[in-house]
Amino acid sequence: MNDRDFMKRAIELAKKGIGFTAPNPMVGAVIVKDGKIIGEGYHKKCGDLHAERNAFANLTESAEGASIYVTLEPCCHYGRTPPCTEAIIENKISKVFIGSKDPNPLVSGKGARLLREHGIEVIEDFLKDECDEINPIFFHYITQKTPYTALKYAMTLDGKIASRSGKSKWITGAAARKHVHSLRGLYSGILAGIGTVLADDPMLNCRLDKAHQPLRIIADSNLRIPLESNICTTAHDYPTMIACIRYDDGKKRALEDMGITVITVPERNGHVDLKYLMGILGEMQISSVLIEGGGEIAECALRENIVNHVYSYIAPKILGGKNAKTPVEGYGADSPDEGAVLSDLKITKLEEDILLEYDVKRGFDNVHRDN
């Protein structure tokens, strides 16, 4: 094995923390001496030991003179756990390979500098692109203080998310649906509009074994959600929040008695102000949100420029129907120049379906619709 192999192993370890480390990053670490791995670890969940300290806890021999490969710059401050730079120095590591720089102002550049001050050789930006790919959520959240937000939808080849009669089960196949549940296990929250709840009565939970369960967030301007809906009746099993503009006191109390958190937010263009809601969620340390609602909430999210990433599942089907629902509805753009702009395409084949992923460079540009 060589340096690249050891860092790739650290990346592999980091990904074991998917869904459980938020709002912290996913990080992996591998300690190597005389060409042999003598310790490895990863950040398992927020509040637990960081990757480096886990690796030192798993040592099979002394780490004196060894190298450590870590996917993110070691922390140098006291938080929920002691600084990892301290452990690296105490264990007499001679060389540190760092993948990603940590954008956290408490760490950024300081961790690497501290290690050099103690005579340790530091190699930065090693397999940087591969390491950066692990933590787009953390990088956004730690710098913006709002959740990294993704829009997800499944549609036919002619752009329909349901038939003209409103039936949507199932647009895509089993592999694509399983992939959606892996996303639910990754994101800290799932956001849907009341229209989706009334039409589909979804659960919005993750159905993979031992997976993280996201906070279910419903944008419901007038608190219309039925008490007998799946969202309400399972609220004691899955964390649930409803964001509304106005409410009836009796309905609010009934929902809270069922274990649901009800918050009020300002109105924007007749809907829940999603940008304001993202600010609240950021303060709650909800570092990422997956939007799984219908066309109206998708349009609002793009118009308010809160979407960072798009997952578009495309099935080899054609439904037709001029009134059949599409992924993004609402007011829309006035011209092609004012449409949302995407970049950095990634394509994944899921049996007969295709997943297209894009980063969002810009939401809708006809901002005159805003209040």
mmCIF file of C-alpha atoms in Angstrom:
data_model
loop_
_atom_site.group_PDB
_atom_site.id
_atom_site.type_symbol
_atom_site.label_atom_id
_atom_site.label_comp_id
_atom_site.label_asym_id
_atom_site.label_seq_id
_atom_site.Cartn_x
_atom_site.Cartn_y
_atom_site.Cartn_z
ATOM 1 C CA MET A 1 0.000 0.000 0.000
ATOM 2 C CA ASN A 2 1.119 3.581 -0.637
ATOM 3 C CA ASP A 3 0.153 7.043 0.664
ATOM 4 C CA ARG A 4 -2.884 7.259 -1.645
ATOM 5 C CA ASP A 5 -4.130 3.870 -0.486
ATOM 6 C CA PHE A 6 -3.883 4.875 3.161
ATOM 7 C CA MET A 7 -5.827 8.087 2.583
ATOM 8 C CA LYS A 8 -8.443 6.204 0.557
ATOM 9 C CA ARG A 9 -8.847 3.885 3.531
ATOM 10 C CA ALA A 10 -9.366 6.946 5.743
ATOM 11 C CA ILE A 11 -12.067 8.171 3.324
ATOM 12 C CA GLU A 12 -13.726 4.751 3.458
ATOM 13 C CA LEU A 13 -13.747 4.909 7.257
ATOM 14 C CA ALA A 14 -15.133 8.453 7.296
ATOM 15 C CA LYS A 15 -18.194 7.375 5.311
ATOM 16 C CA LYS A 16 -19.155 4.940 8.059
ATOM 17 C CA GLY A 17 -20.371 7.955 10.009
ATOM 18 C CA ILE A 18 -23.032 8.894 7.411
ATOM 19 C CA GLY A 19 -26.083 10.381 9.081
ATOM 20 C CA PHE A 20 -24.772 10.293 12.652
ATOM 21 C CA THR A 21 -22.052 12.961 12.929
ATOM 22 C CA ALA A 22 -24.133 16.086 12.179
ATOM 23 C CA PRO A 23 -23.568 18.910 12.766
ATOM 24 C CA ASN A 24 -19.977 17.675 12.891
ATOM 25 C CA PRO A 25 -18.148 16.496 9.757
ATOM 26 C CA MET A 26 -17.472 12.913 8.722
ATOM 27 C CA VAL A 27 -13.781 12.177 9.289
ATOM 28 C CA GLY A 28 -11.558 9.109 9.003
ATOM 29 C CA ALA A 29 -7.990 8.551 10.240
ATOM 30 C CA VAL A 30 -5.361 5.879 9.597
ATOM 31 C CA ILE A 31 -2.052 5.539 11.478
ATOM 32 C CA VAL A 32 0.803 3.856 9.587
ATOM 33 C CA LYS A 33 4.233 2.722 10.780
ATOM 34 C CA ASP A 34 6.829 0.983 8.633
ATOM 35 C CA GLY A 35 4.288 0.630 5.834
ATOM 36 C CA LYS A 36 1.746 -1.129 8.081
ATOM 37 C CA ILE A 37 -1.551 0.153 9.503
ATOM 38 C CA ILE A 38 -1.284 0.124 13.305
ATOM 39 C CA GLY A 39 -4.461 2.054 14.126
ATOM 40 C CA GLU A 40 -7.543 3.425 12.447
ATOM 41 C CA GLY A 41 -10.765 5.127 13.420
ATOM 42 C CA TYR A 42 -13.553 7.443 12.374
ATOM 43 C CA HIS A 43 -15.914 9.955 13.943
ATOM 44 C CA LYS A 44 -18.913 7.787 14.814
ATOM 45 C CA LYS A 45 -21.376 10.386 16.073
ATOM 46 C CA CYS A 46 -21.567 13.907 17.411
ATOM 47 C CA GLY A 47 -20.193 14.010 20.964
ATOM 48 C CA ASP A 48 -18.039 10.894 20.556
ATOM 49 C CA LEU A 49 -14.285 10.802 20.040
ATOM 50 C CA HIS A 50 -12.992 12.357 16.841
ATOM 51 C CA ALA A 51 -11.423 10.138 14.180
ATOM 52 C CA GLU A 52 -7.824 10.728 15.275
ATOM 53 C CA ARG A 53 -8.494 9.887 18.917
ATOM 54 C CA ASN A 54 -10.429 6.789 17.894
ATOM 55 C CA ALA A 55 -7.457 5.717 15.793
ATOM 56 C CA PHE A 56 -5.083 6.196 18.735
ATOM 57 C CA ALA A 57 -7.461 4.204 20.960
ATOM 58 C CA ASN A 58 -7.140 1.294 18.509
ATOM 59 C CA LEU A 59 -3.343 1.239 18.274
ATOM 60 C CA THR A 60 -1.664 -2.156 18.063
ATOM 61 C CA GLU A 61 1.752 -0.700 18.937
ATOM 62 C CA SER A 62 3.397 2.627 19.775
ATOM 63 C CA ALA A 63 2.710 5.410 17.267
ATOM 64 C CA GLU A 64 6.060 7.113 17.884
ATOM 65 C CA GLY A 65 7.567 8.024 14.513
ATOM 66 C CA ALA A 66 4.438 6.963 12.616
ATOM 67 C CA SER A 67 2.409 8.852 10.002
ATOM 68 C CA ILE A 68 -1.291 9.648 10.275
ATOM 69 C CA TYR A 69 -3.639 10.120 7.318
ATOM 70 C CA VAL A 70 -6.700 12.181 8.207
ATOM 71 C CA THR A 71 -9.418 13.337 5.822
ATOM 72 C CA LEU A 72 -9.939 16.711 7.551
ATOM 73 C CA GLU A 73 -7.529 19.106 9.257
ATOM 74 C CA PRO A 74 -7.167 18.054 12.921
ATOM 75 C CA CYS A 75 -8.990 20.298 15.380
ATOM 76 C CA CYS A 76 -6.924 22.410 17.757
ATOM 77 C CA HIS A 77 -9.606 23.696 20.145
ATOM 78 C CA TYR A 78 -11.633 22.326 23.026
ATOM 79 C CA GLY A 79 -15.216 21.549 22.045
ATOM 80 C CA ARG A 80 -17.240 18.507 23.045
ATOM 81 C CA THR A 81 -13.902 16.614 23.015
ATOM 82 C CA PRO A 82 -10.239 17.640 23.510
ATOM 83 C CA PRO A 83 -8.223 18.842 20.481
ATOM 84 C CA CYS A 84 -6.885 16.154 18.158
ATOM 85 C CA THR A 85 -3.652 18.067 17.581
ATOM 86 C CA GLU A 86 -2.880 17.451 21.248
ATOM 87 C CA ALA A 87 -3.252 13.675 20.784
ATOM 88 C CA ILE A 88 -1.075 13.722 17.653
ATOM 89 C CA ILE A 89 1.689 15.579 19.480
ATOM 90 C CA GLU A 90 1.465 13.395 22.614
ATOM 91 C CA ASN A 91 1.713 10.208 20.539
ATOM 92 C CA LYS A 92 4.874 11.531 18.831
ATOM 93 C CA ILE A 93 3.572 11.274 15.280
ATOM 94 C CA SER A 94 6.251 12.402 12.808
ATOM 95 C CA LYS A 95 4.142 13.104 9.693
ATOM 96 C CA VAL A 96 0.540 14.132 9.069
ATOM 97 C CA PHE A 97 -1.268 13.870 5.732
ATOM 98 C CA ILE A 98 -4.343 16.151 5.625
ATOM 99 C CA GLY A 99 -7.053 15.865 2.980
ATOM 100 C CA SER A 100 -9.471 18.779 3.427
ATOM 101 C CA LYS A 101 -8.889 22.097 5.124
ATOM 102 C CA ASP A 102 -11.340 22.783 7.936
ATOM 103 C CA PRO A 103 -13.341 25.986 7.207
ATOM 104 C CA ASN A 104 -14.279 26.300 10.882
ATOM 105 C CA PRO A 105 -12.686 29.605 11.974
ATOM 106 C CA LEU A 106 -11.621 27.933 15.232
ATOM 107 C CA VAL A 107 -9.501 25.466 13.271
ATOM 108 C CA SER A 108 -8.840 26.742 9.737
ATOM 109 C CA GLY A 109 -5.080 26.633 9.156
ATOM 110 C CA LYS A 110 -4.402 26.671 12.892
ATOM 111 C CA GLY A 111 -4.339 22.904 13.303
ATOM 112 C CA ALA A 112 -1.713 22.401 10.611
ATOM 113 C CA ARG A 113 0.328 25.355 11.876
ATOM 114 C CA LEU A 114 0.355 24.041 15.456
ATOM 115 C CA LEU A 115 1.592 20.648 14.324
ATOM 116 C CA ARG A 116 4.430 22.244 12.327
ATOM 117 C CA GLU A 117 5.382 24.338 15.351
ATOM 118 C CA HIS A 118 5.943 21.057 17.194
ATOM 119 C CA GLY A 119 8.303 19.781 14.510
ATOM 120 C CA ILE A 120 5.800 17.536 12.760
ATOM 121 C CA GLU A 121 5.900 17.328 8.960
ATOM 122 C CA VAL A 122 2.496 18.240 7.488
ATOM 123 C CA ILE A 123 1.332 17.454 3.951
ATOM 124 C CA GLU A 124 -1.846 19.388 3.147
ATOM 125 C CA ASP A 125 -4.439 18.982 0.361
ATOM 126 C CA PHE A 126 -3.587 15.303 -0.067
ATOM 127 C CA LEU A 127 -6.371 13.744 -2.207
ATOM 128 C CA LYS A 128 -8.194 16.998 -1.494
ATOM 129 C CA ASP A 129 -10.980 16.587 -4.050
ATOM 130 C CA GLU A 130 -11.877 13.110 -2.814
ATOM 131 C CA CYS A 131 -11.836 14.263 0.811
ATOM 132 C CA ASP A 132 -13.857 17.401 0.049
ATOM 133 C CA GLU A 133 -16.584 15.228 -1.494
ATOM 134 C CA ILE A 134 -17.305 13.712 1.915
ATOM 135 C CA ASN A 135 -18.416 16.917 3.631
ATOM 136 C CA PRO A 136 -20.305 19.432 1.455
ATOM 137 C CA ILE A 137 -22.957 19.555 4.185
ATOM 138 C CA PHE A 138 -20.480 20.428 6.936
ATOM 139 C CA PHE A 139 -18.595 22.956 4.799
ATOM 140 C CA HIS A 140 -21.836 24.814 4.021
ATOM 141 C CA TYR A 141 -23.258 24.670 7.527
ATOM 142 C CA ILE A 142 -20.100 25.757 9.361
ATOM 143 C CA THR A 143 -19.654 28.792 7.087
ATOM 144 C CA GLN A 144 -23.285 29.833 6.459
ATOM 145 C CA LYS A 145 -24.947 28.711 9.736
ATOM 146 C CA THR A 146 -27.929 27.448 7.723
ATOM 147 C CA PRO A 147 -28.679 23.919 6.502
ATOM 148 C CA TYR A 148 -27.253 22.552 3.282
ATOM 149 C CA THR A 149 -30.482 22.015 1.362
ATOM 150 C CA ALA A 150 -31.204 19.553 -1.424
ATOM 151 C CA LEU A 151 -34.269 19.168 -3.631
ATOM 152 C CA LYS A 152 -35.281 15.625 -4.530
ATOM 153 C CA TYR A 153 -37.948 14.426 -6.947
ATOM 154 C CA ALA A 154 -38.746 11.413 -9.124
ATOM 155 C CA MET A 155 -40.259 11.921 -12.553
ATOM 156 C CA THR A 156 -41.016 10.183 -15.828
ATOM 157 C CA LEU A 157 -39.066 10.849 -19.002
ATOM 158 C CA ASP A 158 -41.676 13.456 -19.970
ATOM 159 C CA GLY A 159 -41.298 15.275 -16.655
ATOM 160 C CA LYS A 160 -44.341 14.072 -14.694
ATOM 161 C CA ILE A 161 -44.300 13.266 -10.979
ATOM 162 C CA ALA A 162 -47.823 11.811 -11.060
ATOM 163 C CA SER A 163 -50.456 10.804 -13.613
ATOM 164 C CA ARG A 164 -53.337 13.110 -14.555
ATOM 165 C CA SER A 165 -55.425 11.350 -11.863
ATOM 166 C CA GLY A 166 -52.794 12.173 -9.227
ATOM 167 C CA LYS A 167 -51.391 8.650 -8.810
ATOM 168 C CA SER A 168 -47.636 8.551 -8.178
ATOM 169 C CA LYS A 169 -46.882 5.040 -6.843
ATOM 170 C CA TRP A 170 -44.541 4.108 -8.190
ATOM 171 C CA ILE A 171 -42.763 6.371 -10.660
ATOM 172 C CA THR A 172 -39.354 4.772 -10.118
ATOM 173 C CA GLY A 173 -38.230 1.239 -9.319
ATOM 174 C CA ALA A 174 -37.037 -0.442 -6.137
ATOM 175 C CA ALA A 175 -33.353 0.505 -6.515
ATOM 176 C CA ALA A 176 -34.157 4.207 -6.842
ATOM 177 C CA ARG A 177 -36.542 4.086 -3.886
ATOM 178 C CA LYS A 178 -33.873 2.413 -1.762
ATOM 179 C CA HIS A 179 -31.446 5.148 -2.781
ATOM 180 C CA VAL A 180 -33.949 7.757 -1.564
ATOM 181 C CA HIS A 181 -33.962 6.103 1.848
ATOM 182 C CA SER A 182 -30.164 6.304 1.937
ATOM 183 C CA LEU A 183 -30.539 10.066 1.381
ATOM 184 C CA ARG A 184 -33.047 10.278 4.218
ATOM 185 C CA GLY A 185 -30.450 8.606 6.414
ATOM 186 C CA LEU A 186 -27.854 11.193 5.374
ATOM 187 C CA TYR A 187 -29.841 14.422 5.834
ATOM 188 C CA SER A 188 -30.694 15.842 9.250
ATOM 189 C CA GLY A 189 -34.187 16.918 8.200
ATOM 190 C CA ILE A 190 -36.815 16.205 5.539
ATOM 191 C CA LEU A 191 -39.079 19.053 4.424
ATOM 192 C CA ALA A 192 -42.442 18.618 2.708
ATOM 193 C CA GLY A 193 -45.410 20.891 2.137
ATOM 194 C CA ILE A 194 -48.917 20.325 3.423
ATOM 195 C CA GLY A 195 -50.064 19.585 -0.132
ATOM 196 C CA THR A 196 -47.903 16.454 -0.188
ATOM 197 C CA VAL A 197 -49.222 15.356 3.207
ATOM 198 C CA LEU A 198 -52.848 15.798 2.131
ATOM 199 C CA ALA A 199 -52.323 14.066 -1.227
ATOM 200 C CA ASP A 200 -50.019 11.177 -0.293
ATOM 201 C CA ASP A 201 -50.163 10.785 3.524
ATOM 202 C CA PRO A 202 -46.408 9.981 3.622
ATOM 203 C CA MET A 203 -44.297 8.786 6.556
ATOM 204 C CA LEU A 204 -41.073 10.617 5.521
ATOM 205 C CA ASN A 205 -38.944 8.283 7.606
ATOM 206 C CA CYS A 206 -35.841 6.258 6.718
ATOM 207 C CA ARG A 207 -36.584 2.558 6.321
ATOM 208 C CA LEU A 208 -33.028 1.252 6.261
ATOM 209 C CA ASP A 209 -31.777 -0.822 9.204
ATOM 210 C CA LYS A 210 -29.868 1.063 11.913
ATOM 211 C CA ALA A 211 -30.151 4.316 9.960
ATOM 212 C CA HIS A 212 -30.419 7.829 11.333
ATOM 213 C CA GLN A 213 -34.006 9.126 11.459
ATOM 214 C CA PRO A 214 -34.279 12.727 10.196
ATOM 215 C CA LEU A 215 -36.426 15.455 11.686
ATOM 216 C CA ARG A 216 -39.653 15.577 9.645
ATOM 217 C CA ILE A 217 -40.563 19.189 8.875
ATOM 218 C CA ILE A 218 -43.927 20.132 7.371
ATOM 219 C CA ALA A 219 -44.581 23.590 5.914
ATOM 220 C CA ASP A 220 -48.266 24.071 6.727
ATOM 221 C CA SER A 221 -49.264 27.740 6.553
ATOM 222 C CA ASN A 222 -52.688 27.367 8.192
ATOM 223 C CA LEU A 223 -52.077 24.217 10.268
ATOM 224 C CA ARG A 224 -54.373 22.075 8.117
ATOM 225 C CA ILE A 225 -52.590 18.773 8.789
ATOM 226 C CA PRO A 226 -55.078 16.035 9.792
ATOM 227 C CA LEU A 227 -54.532 14.616 13.268
ATOM 228 C CA GLU A 228 -55.082 11.130 11.813
ATOM 229 C CA SER A 229 -52.320 11.518 9.196
ATOM 230 C CA ASN A 230 -49.286 9.237 9.298
ATOM 231 C CA ILE A 231 -47.088 12.202 10.190
ATOM 232 C CA CYS A 232 -49.149 12.949 13.315
ATOM 233 C CA THR A 233 -49.851 9.413 14.498
ATOM 234 C CA THR A 234 -46.153 8.469 14.360
ATOM 235 C CA ALA A 235 -44.765 11.663 15.888
ATOM 236 C CA HIS A 236 -43.821 9.920 19.132
ATOM 237 C CA ASP A 237 -41.645 7.540 17.090
ATOM 238 C CA TYR A 238 -40.058 10.041 14.688
ATOM 239 C CA PRO A 239 -39.093 13.648 15.501
ATOM 240 C CA THR A 240 -41.576 15.998 13.843
ATOM 241 C CA MET A 241 -41.929 19.764 13.416
ATOM 242 C CA ILE A 242 -44.623 21.822 11.721
ATOM 243 C CA ALA A 243 -43.906 25.376 10.541
ATOM 244 C CA CYS A 244 -47.007 27.523 10.129
ATOM 245 C CA ILE A 245 -47.983 31.157 9.664
ATOM 246 C CA ARG A 246 -51.141 31.102 11.782
ATOM 247 C CA TYR A 247 -52.893 28.509 13.902
ATOM 248 C CA ASP A 248 -55.903 27.623 16.010
ATOM 249 C CA ASP A 249 -54.931 27.270 19.676
ATOM 250 C CA GLY A 250 -56.832 24.020 20.093
ATOM 251 C CA LYS A 251 -55.244 22.422 17.022
ATOM 252 C CA LYS A 252 -51.777 23.510 18.121
ATOM 253 C CA ARG A 253 -52.260 21.974 21.585
ATOM 254 C CA ALA A 254 -53.539 18.737 20.059
ATOM 255 C CA LEU A 255 -50.490 18.483 17.826
ATOM 256 C CA GLU A 256 -48.102 19.222 20.674
ATOM 257 C CA ASP A 257 -49.824 16.537 22.776
ATOM 258 C CA MET A 258 -48.983 14.102 19.967
ATOM 259 C CA GLY A 259 -45.279 14.986 20.302
ATOM 260 C CA ILE A 260 -45.055 17.527 17.470
ATOM 261 C CA THR A 261 -43.139 20.804 17.730
ATOM 262 C CA VAL A 262 -45.174 23.665 16.225
ATOM 263 C CA ILE A 263 -43.416 26.905 15.294
ATOM 264 C CA THR A 264 -44.666 30.082 13.630
ATOM 265 C CA VAL A 265 -42.712 31.824 10.886
ATOM 266 C CA PRO A 266 -43.353 34.908 8.751
ATOM 267 C CA GLU A 267 -45.343 34.765 5.510
ATOM 268 C CA ARG A 268 -43.703 35.208 2.115
ATOM 269 C CA ASN A 269 -45.735 35.293 -1.099
ATOM 270 C CA GLY A 270 -48.600 33.582 0.712
ATOM 271 C CA HIS A 271 -46.457 30.702 1.974
ATOM 272 C CA VAL A 272 -44.173 29.850 4.887
ATOM 273 C CA ASP A 273 -40.984 31.899 4.552
ATOM 274 C CA LEU A 274 -38.559 29.077 3.809
ATOM 275 C CA LYS A 275 -35.443 31.200 4.127
ATOM 276 C CA TYR A 276 -36.518 32.293 7.609
ATOM 277 C CA LEU A 277 -37.278 28.664 8.449
ATOM 278 C CA MET A 278 -33.759 27.651 7.387
ATOM 279 C CA GLY A 279 -32.377 30.194 9.830
ATOM 280 C CA ILE A 280 -34.359 28.620 12.671
ATOM 281 C CA LEU A 281 -33.233 25.137 11.689
ATOM 282 C CA GLY A 282 -29.617 26.295 11.575
ATOM 283 C CA GLU A 283 -29.919 27.584 15.136
ATOM 284 C CA MET A 284 -31.249 24.140 16.078
ATOM 285 C CA GLN A 285 -28.075 22.583 14.580
ATOM 286 C CA ILE A 286 -30.035 20.955 11.772
ATOM 287 C CA SER A 287 -27.159 21.036 9.302
ATOM 288 C CA SER A 288 -28.942 19.632 6.238
ATOM 289 C CA VAL A 289 -32.455 19.404 4.809
ATOM 290 C CA LEU A 290 -33.842 17.231 2.015
ATOM 291 C CA ILE A 291 -36.910 18.746 0.332
ATOM 292 C CA GLU A 292 -39.322 16.005 -0.707
ATOM 293 C CA GLY A 293 -42.480 18.032 -1.259
ATOM 294 C CA GLY A 294 -44.362 18.675 -4.466
ATOM 295 C CA GLY A 295 -43.987 21.281 -7.189
ATOM 296 C CA GLU A 296 -45.150 24.260 -5.116
ATOM 297 C CA ILE A 297 -42.605 23.952 -2.314
ATOM 298 C CA ALA A 298 -39.882 23.139 -4.861
ATOM 299 C CA GLU A 299 -40.606 26.380 -6.705
ATOM 300 C CA CYS A 300 -40.628 28.371 -3.480
ATOM 301 C CA ALA A 301 -37.292 26.885 -2.424
ATOM 302 C CA LEU A 302 -35.670 27.696 -5.770
ATOM 303 C CA ARG A 303 -37.127 31.205 -5.752
ATOM 304 C CA GLU A 304 -35.806 31.872 -2.258
ATOM 305 C CA ASN A 305 -32.360 30.560 -3.292
ATOM 306 C CA ILE A 306 -32.064 28.043 -0.481
ATOM 307 C CA VAL A 307 -31.370 24.981 -2.683
ATOM 308 C CA ASN A 308 -27.745 23.808 -2.874
ATOM 309 C CA HIS A 309 -28.164 20.481 -4.651
ATOM 310 C CA VAL A 310 -30.716 18.632 -6.795
ATOM 311 C CA TYR A 311 -31.422 14.886 -7.012
ATOM 312 C CA SER A 312 -33.550 14.100 -10.071
ATOM 313 C CA TYR A 313 -34.609 10.462 -10.465
ATOM 314 C CA ILE A 314 -35.809 9.743 -14.004
ATOM 315 C CA ALA A 315 -37.859 6.650 -14.849
ATOM 316 C CA PRO A 316 -38.157 5.150 -18.361
ATOM 317 C CA LYS A 317 -41.874 5.939 -18.514
ATOM 318 C CA ILE A 318 -44.046 8.486 -20.313
ATOM 319 C CA LEU A 319 -47.349 9.511 -18.711
ATOM 320 C CA GLY A 320 -48.473 12.539 -20.708
ATOM 321 C CA GLY A 321 -51.407 14.671 -19.592
ATOM 322 C CA LYS A 322 -51.308 18.458 -19.801
ATOM 323 C CA ASN A 323 -52.599 18.727 -16.230
ATOM 324 C CA ALA A 324 -50.354 16.030 -14.743
ATOM 325 C CA LYS A 325 -48.098 17.391 -12.025
ATOM 326 C CA THR A 326 -44.473 18.317 -12.658
ATOM 327 C CA PRO A 327 -41.500 18.573 -10.230
ATOM 328 C CA VAL A 328 -41.448 22.386 -10.091
ATOM 329 C CA GLU A 329 -44.681 24.363 -10.430
ATOM 330 C CA GLY A 330 -45.731 27.658 -8.855
ATOM 331 C CA TYR A 331 -45.105 30.929 -10.701
ATOM 332 C CA GLY A 332 -41.920 29.815 -12.441
ATOM 333 C CA ALA A 333 -39.432 31.824 -14.463
ATOM 334 C CA ASP A 334 -40.494 34.521 -16.929
ATOM 335 C CA SER A 335 -37.841 33.495 -19.473
ATOM 336 C CA PRO A 336 -35.103 30.875 -19.912
ATOM 337 C CA ASP A 337 -32.546 33.444 -18.781
ATOM 338 C CA GLU A 338 -34.320 33.719 -15.419
ATOM 339 C CA GLY A 339 -34.476 29.979 -14.740
ATOM 340 C CA ALA A 340 -32.485 28.228 -12.046
ATOM 341 C CA VAL A 341 -28.941 27.395 -13.169
ATOM 342 C CA LEU A 342 -27.319 24.051 -12.288
ATOM 343 C CA SER A 343 -23.770 22.715 -12.646
ATOM 344 C CA ASP A 344 -21.432 19.775 -11.984
ATOM 345 C CA LEU A 345 -23.535 16.917 -13.315
ATOM 346 C CA LYS A 346 -23.185 13.472 -11.763
ATOM 347 C CA ILE A 347 -25.007 10.486 -13.309
ATOM 348 C CA THR A 348 -25.851 7.231 -11.485
ATOM 349 C CA LYS A 349 -27.692 4.288 -13.025
ATOM 350 C CA LEU A 350 -30.120 2.582 -10.630
ATOM 351 C CA GLU A 351 -31.306 -0.499 -12.514
ATOM 352 C CA GLU A 352 -33.660 0.928 -15.169
ATOM 353 C CA ASP A 353 -33.799 4.398 -13.608
ATOM 354 C CA ILE A 354 -31.251 7.210 -13.797
ATOM 355 C CA LEU A 355 -30.283 9.628 -11.037
ATOM 356 C CA LEU A 356 -29.029 13.046 -12.147
ATOM 357 C CA GLU A 357 -27.345 15.185 -9.494
ATOM 358 C CA TYR A 358 -26.432 18.842 -9.827
ATOM 359 C CA ASP A 359 -25.154 21.630 -7.637
ATOM 360 C CA VAL A 360 -27.296 24.769 -7.807
ATOM 361 C CA LYS A 361 -25.451 27.880 -8.961
ATOM 362 C CA ARG A 362 -28.524 30.119 -8.790
ATOM 363 C CA GLY A 363 -32.234 29.842 -8.066
ATOM 364 C CA PHE A 364 -34.922 31.650 -10.030
ATOM 365 C CA ASP A 365 -33.821 35.097 -11.089
ATOM 366 C CA ASN A 366 -37.199 36.883 -11.351
ATOM 367 C CA VAL A 367 -37.033 38.052 -7.775
ATOM 368 C CA HIS A 368 -39.723 40.712 -8.309
ATOM 369 C CA ARG A 369 -42.193 38.071 -7.142
ATOM 370 C CA ASP A 370 -40.844 38.400 -3.594
ATOM 371 C CA ASN A 371 -42.671 40.597 -1.092
#
